[in-house]
Short mmCIF file of C-alpha atoms in Angstrom, two decimals:
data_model
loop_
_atom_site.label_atom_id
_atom_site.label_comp_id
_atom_site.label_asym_id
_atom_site.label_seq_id
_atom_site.Cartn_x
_atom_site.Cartn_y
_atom_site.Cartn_z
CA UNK A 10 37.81 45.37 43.30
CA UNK A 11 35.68 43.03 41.17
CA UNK A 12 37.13 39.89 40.48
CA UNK A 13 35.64 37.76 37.52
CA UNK A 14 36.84 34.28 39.45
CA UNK A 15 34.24 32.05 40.60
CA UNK A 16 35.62 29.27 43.08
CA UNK A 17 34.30 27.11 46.02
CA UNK A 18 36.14 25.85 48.89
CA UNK A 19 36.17 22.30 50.62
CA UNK A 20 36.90 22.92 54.46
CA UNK A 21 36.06 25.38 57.10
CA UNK A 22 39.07 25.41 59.07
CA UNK A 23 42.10 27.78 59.60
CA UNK A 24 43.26 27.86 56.06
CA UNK A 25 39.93 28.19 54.46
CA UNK A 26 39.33 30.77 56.50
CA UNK A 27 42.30 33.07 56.39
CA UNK A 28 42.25 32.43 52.41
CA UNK A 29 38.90 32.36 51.98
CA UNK A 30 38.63 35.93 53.33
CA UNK A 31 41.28 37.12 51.11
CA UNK A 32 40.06 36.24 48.17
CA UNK A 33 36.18 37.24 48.93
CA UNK A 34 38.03 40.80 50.04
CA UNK A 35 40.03 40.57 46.63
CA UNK A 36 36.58 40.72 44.68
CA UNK A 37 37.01 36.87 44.17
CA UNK A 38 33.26 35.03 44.35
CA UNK A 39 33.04 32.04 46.68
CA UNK A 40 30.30 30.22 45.58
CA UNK A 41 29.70 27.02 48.00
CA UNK A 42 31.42 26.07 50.94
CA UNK A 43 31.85 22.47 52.35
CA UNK A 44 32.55 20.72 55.81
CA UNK A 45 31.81 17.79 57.90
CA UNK A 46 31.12 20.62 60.37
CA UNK A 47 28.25 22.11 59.37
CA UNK A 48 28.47 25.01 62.08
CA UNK A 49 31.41 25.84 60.61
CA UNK A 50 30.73 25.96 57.12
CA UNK A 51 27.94 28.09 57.97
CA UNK A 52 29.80 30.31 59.71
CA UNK A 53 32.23 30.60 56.54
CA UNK A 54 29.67 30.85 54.23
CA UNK A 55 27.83 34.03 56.12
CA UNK A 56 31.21 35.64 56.26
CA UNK A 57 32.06 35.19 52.47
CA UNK A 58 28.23 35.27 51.37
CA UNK A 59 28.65 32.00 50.20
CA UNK A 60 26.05 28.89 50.27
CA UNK A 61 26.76 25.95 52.23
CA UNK A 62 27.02 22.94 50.10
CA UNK A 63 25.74 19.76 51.90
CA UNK A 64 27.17 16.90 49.20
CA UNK A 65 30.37 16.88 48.06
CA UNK A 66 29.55 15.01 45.38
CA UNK A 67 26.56 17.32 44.03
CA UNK A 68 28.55 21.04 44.44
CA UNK A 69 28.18 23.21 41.59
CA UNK A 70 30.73 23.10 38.62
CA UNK A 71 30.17 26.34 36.84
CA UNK A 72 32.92 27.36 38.23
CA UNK A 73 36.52 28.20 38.26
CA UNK A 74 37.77 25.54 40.59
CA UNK A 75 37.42 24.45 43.93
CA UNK A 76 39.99 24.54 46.56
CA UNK A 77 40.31 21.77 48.56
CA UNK A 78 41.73 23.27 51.82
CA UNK A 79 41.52 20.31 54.25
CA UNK A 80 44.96 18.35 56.83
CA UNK A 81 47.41 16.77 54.02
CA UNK A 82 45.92 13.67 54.98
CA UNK A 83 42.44 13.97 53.85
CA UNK A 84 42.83 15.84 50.36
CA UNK A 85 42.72 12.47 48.49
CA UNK A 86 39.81 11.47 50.00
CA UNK A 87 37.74 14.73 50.07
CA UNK A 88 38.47 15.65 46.67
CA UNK A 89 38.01 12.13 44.50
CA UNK A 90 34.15 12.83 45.57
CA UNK A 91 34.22 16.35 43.79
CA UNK A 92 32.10 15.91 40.52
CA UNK A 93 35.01 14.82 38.20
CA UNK A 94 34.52 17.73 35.46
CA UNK A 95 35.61 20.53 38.28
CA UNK A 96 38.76 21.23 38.48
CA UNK A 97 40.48 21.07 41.86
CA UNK A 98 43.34 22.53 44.13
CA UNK A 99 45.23 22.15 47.31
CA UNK A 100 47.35 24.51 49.74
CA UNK A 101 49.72 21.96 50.91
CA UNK A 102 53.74 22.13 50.22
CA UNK A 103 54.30 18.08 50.51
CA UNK A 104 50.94 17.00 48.88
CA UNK A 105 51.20 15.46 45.00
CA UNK A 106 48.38 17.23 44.01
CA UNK A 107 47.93 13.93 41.38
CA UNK A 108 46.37 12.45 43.97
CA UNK A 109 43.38 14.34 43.60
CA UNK A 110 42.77 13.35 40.11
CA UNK A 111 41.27 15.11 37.01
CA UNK A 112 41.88 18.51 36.36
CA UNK A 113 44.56 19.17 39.16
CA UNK A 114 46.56 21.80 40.60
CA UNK A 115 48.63 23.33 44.23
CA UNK A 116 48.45 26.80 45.01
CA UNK A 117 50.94 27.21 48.18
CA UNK A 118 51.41 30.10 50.01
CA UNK A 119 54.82 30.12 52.11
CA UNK A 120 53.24 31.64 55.31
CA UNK A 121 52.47 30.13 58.33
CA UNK A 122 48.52 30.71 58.35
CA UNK A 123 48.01 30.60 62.13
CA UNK A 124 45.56 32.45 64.56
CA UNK A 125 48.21 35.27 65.12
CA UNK A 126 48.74 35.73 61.43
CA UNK A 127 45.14 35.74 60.81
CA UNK A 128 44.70 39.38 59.44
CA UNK A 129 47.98 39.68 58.22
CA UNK A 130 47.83 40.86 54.74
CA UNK A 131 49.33 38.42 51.87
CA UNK A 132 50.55 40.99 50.02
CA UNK A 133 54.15 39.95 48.81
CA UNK A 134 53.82 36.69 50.33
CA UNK A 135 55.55 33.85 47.81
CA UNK A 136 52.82 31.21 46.53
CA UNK A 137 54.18 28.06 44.90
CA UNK A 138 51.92 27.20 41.82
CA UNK A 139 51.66 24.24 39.43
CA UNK A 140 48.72 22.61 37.41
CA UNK A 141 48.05 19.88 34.93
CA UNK A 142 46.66 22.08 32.62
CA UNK A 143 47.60 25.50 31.14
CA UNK A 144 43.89 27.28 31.99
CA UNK A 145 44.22 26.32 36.15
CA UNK A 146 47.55 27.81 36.20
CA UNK A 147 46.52 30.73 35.03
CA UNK A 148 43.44 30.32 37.67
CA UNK A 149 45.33 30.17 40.43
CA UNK A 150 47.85 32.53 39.49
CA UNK A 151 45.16 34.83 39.12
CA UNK A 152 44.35 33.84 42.52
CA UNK A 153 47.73 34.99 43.98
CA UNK A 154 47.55 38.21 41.91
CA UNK A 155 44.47 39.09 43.42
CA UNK A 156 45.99 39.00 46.88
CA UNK A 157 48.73 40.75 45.84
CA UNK A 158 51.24 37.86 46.22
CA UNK A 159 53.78 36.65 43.93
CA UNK A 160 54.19 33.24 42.77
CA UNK A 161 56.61 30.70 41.09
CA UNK A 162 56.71 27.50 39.38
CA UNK A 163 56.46 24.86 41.84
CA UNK A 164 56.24 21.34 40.19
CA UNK A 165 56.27 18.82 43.23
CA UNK A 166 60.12 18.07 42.95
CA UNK A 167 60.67 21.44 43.59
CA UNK A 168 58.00 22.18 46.15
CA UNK A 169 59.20 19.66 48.27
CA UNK A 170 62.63 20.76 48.98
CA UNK A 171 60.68 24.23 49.22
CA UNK A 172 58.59 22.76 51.85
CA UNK A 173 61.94 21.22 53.77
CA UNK A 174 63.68 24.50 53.84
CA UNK A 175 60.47 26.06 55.48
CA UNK A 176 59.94 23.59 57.92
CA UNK A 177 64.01 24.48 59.14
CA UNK A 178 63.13 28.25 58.42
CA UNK A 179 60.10 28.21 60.67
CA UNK A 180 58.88 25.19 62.69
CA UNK A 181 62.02 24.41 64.15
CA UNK A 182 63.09 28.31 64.32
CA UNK A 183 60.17 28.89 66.43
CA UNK A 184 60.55 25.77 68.28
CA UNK A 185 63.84 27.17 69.78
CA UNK A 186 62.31 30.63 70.20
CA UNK A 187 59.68 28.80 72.28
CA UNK A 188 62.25 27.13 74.19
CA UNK A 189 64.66 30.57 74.44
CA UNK A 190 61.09 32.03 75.98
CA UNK A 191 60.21 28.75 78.06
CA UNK A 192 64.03 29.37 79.76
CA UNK A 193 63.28 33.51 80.05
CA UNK A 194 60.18 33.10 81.77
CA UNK A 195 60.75 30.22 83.75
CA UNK A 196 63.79 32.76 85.26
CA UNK A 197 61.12 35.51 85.20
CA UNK A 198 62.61 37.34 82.78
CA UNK A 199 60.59 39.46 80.16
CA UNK A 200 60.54 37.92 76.23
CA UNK A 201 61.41 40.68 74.61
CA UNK A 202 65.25 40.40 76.13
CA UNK A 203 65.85 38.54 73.29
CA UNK A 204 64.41 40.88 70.32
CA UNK A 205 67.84 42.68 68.95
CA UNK A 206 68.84 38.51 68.57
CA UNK A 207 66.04 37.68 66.60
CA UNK A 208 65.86 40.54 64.16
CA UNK A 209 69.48 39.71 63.37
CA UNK A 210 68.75 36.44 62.71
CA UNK A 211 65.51 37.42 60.67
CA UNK A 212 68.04 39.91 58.90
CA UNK A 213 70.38 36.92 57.95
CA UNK A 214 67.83 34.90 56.59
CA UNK A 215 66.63 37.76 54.14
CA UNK A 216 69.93 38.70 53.17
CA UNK A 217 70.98 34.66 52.94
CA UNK A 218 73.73 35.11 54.87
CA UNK A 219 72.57 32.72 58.47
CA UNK A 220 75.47 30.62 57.49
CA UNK A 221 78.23 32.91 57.80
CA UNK A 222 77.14 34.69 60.52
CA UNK A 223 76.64 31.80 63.20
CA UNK A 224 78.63 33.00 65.96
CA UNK A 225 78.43 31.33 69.80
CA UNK A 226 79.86 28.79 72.08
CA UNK A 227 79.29 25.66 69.73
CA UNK A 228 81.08 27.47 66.91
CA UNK A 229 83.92 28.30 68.63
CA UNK A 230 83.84 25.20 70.39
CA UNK A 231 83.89 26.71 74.19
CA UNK A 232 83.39 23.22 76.17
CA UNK A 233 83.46 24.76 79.48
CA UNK A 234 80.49 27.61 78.68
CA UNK A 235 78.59 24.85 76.96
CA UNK A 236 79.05 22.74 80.19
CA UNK A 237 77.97 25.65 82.48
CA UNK A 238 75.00 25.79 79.92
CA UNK A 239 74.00 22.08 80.18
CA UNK A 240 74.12 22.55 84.02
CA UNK A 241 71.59 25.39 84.06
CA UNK A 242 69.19 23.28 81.58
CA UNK A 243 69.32 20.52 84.38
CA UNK A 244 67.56 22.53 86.29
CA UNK A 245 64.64 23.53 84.29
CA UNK A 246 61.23 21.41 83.20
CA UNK A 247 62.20 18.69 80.74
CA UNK A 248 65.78 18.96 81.45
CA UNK A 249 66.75 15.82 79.59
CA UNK A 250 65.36 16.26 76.54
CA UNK A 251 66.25 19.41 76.61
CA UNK A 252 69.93 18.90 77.61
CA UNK A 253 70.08 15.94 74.53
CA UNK A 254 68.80 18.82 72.11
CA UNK A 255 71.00 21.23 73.35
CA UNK A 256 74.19 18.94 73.04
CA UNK A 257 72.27 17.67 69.31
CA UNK A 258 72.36 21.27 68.21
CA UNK A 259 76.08 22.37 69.65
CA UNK A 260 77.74 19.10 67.26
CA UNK A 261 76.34 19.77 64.40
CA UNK A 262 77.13 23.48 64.52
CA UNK A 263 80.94 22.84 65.45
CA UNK A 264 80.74 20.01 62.72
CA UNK A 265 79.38 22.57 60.12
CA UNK A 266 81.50 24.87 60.41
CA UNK A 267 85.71 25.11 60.74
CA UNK A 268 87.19 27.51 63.87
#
């Protein structure tokens, strides 16, 4: 399908690339792509028959916009040398996009773009959305349209308790999966023992019901399994910090919730 959006994209990394290709399957024309690393802006550019734009400064602005997918910390930088009449937009949840000046705007997916997710489709995926002016939002929620995603209002008050509720949801989820696997294989044990778990818990996070169904031995306060628990962990790689996390976690569960 033939999209009549015309964007470019600042960055070659993960993110440009995952979006990149979604939008260039979507119909969407990339026009330039930019990096420091030239090899990999080439790369990009082949991929999305794109050109490679070698000044910042000088990229085209007959365009839509330009996304500016580059680490939190460099979108300032990279995008005040965008010509100032373009407008411009970041994929970050915790970014002001104000900081980018002009014609400003965030388009956020809430999906961890990693390698493993790479060809994962973003169809239905949530994309928060704001903009200084009335025509980019309507760019960029063109944008999420043509992937098939949905999106919702997400002024930078909002996205940011948006952005803390992911980082609970899945950094530090998958952090103690990690750890749950760390324990399984250290024991030789296979990863998927714990499967039946997880889908529950996925299933209580769709239906928003995690907090009332926390069950375990920190809930009902069972001292002398969580002992026997903090024993085995003494035996494993990092035991410390993983016995302090371990007793961390157990508190505040018994202190969030009444026996």
């Amino acid at each position: 399908m033939k999209s009549n959006i015309r964007i470019s994209i600042v960055g070659a990394g993960r993110v440009a690339n995952i979006l990149g290709k979604a939008w260039s399957h979507a119909g969407v024309e990339i026009v330039e792509i930019y990096s420091r690393n030239s090899d990999k802006a080439n790369k990009l550019a082949e991929i999305l028959k794109a050109k490679v734009a070698t000044d910042i400064g000088n990229m085209a602005t007959n365009i839509d916009a330009v996304a500016v997918l580059v680490s939190d910390d460099a979108i300032e930088a990279v995008a005040t040398r965008l010509p100032k009449e373009v407008a411009r937009f970041h994929s970050s949840g915790i970014t002001d996009e104000a900081v980018m000046g002009g014609e400003n705007g965030v388009l956020w997916p809430i999906k961890s773009l990693n390698e493993e997710s790479a060809t994962d489709s973003l169809s239905g995926v949530p994309f928060g959305v704001n903009a200084n002016t009335d025509s980019l939002k309507t760019i960029l929620e063109n944008l999420v349209l043509a992937v098939d995603g949905s999106s919702f209002d997400a002024p930078k008050e909002v996205r940011s308790k948006v952005h803390l509720a992911a980082v609970f949801t899945d950094n530090f989820a998958n952090h103690c999966l990690a750890l749950s696997q760390q324990i399984l294989e250290e024991s030789g044990l296979p990863p998927d023992l714990m499967k039946p778990l997880a889908e529950g818990m996925a299933r209580g996070a769709n239906k928003g019901t995690s907090y009332s169904r926390q069950t375990g031995v920190a809930l009902r306060r069972d001292i002398g399994s969580q002992e026997k628990h903090l024993l085995l962990l003494s035996h494993f790689n990092d035991a410390e910090s993983l016995t302090d996390f371990y007793k961390y976690l157990s508190k505040h569960i018994s202190d969030n919730h009444e026996t």
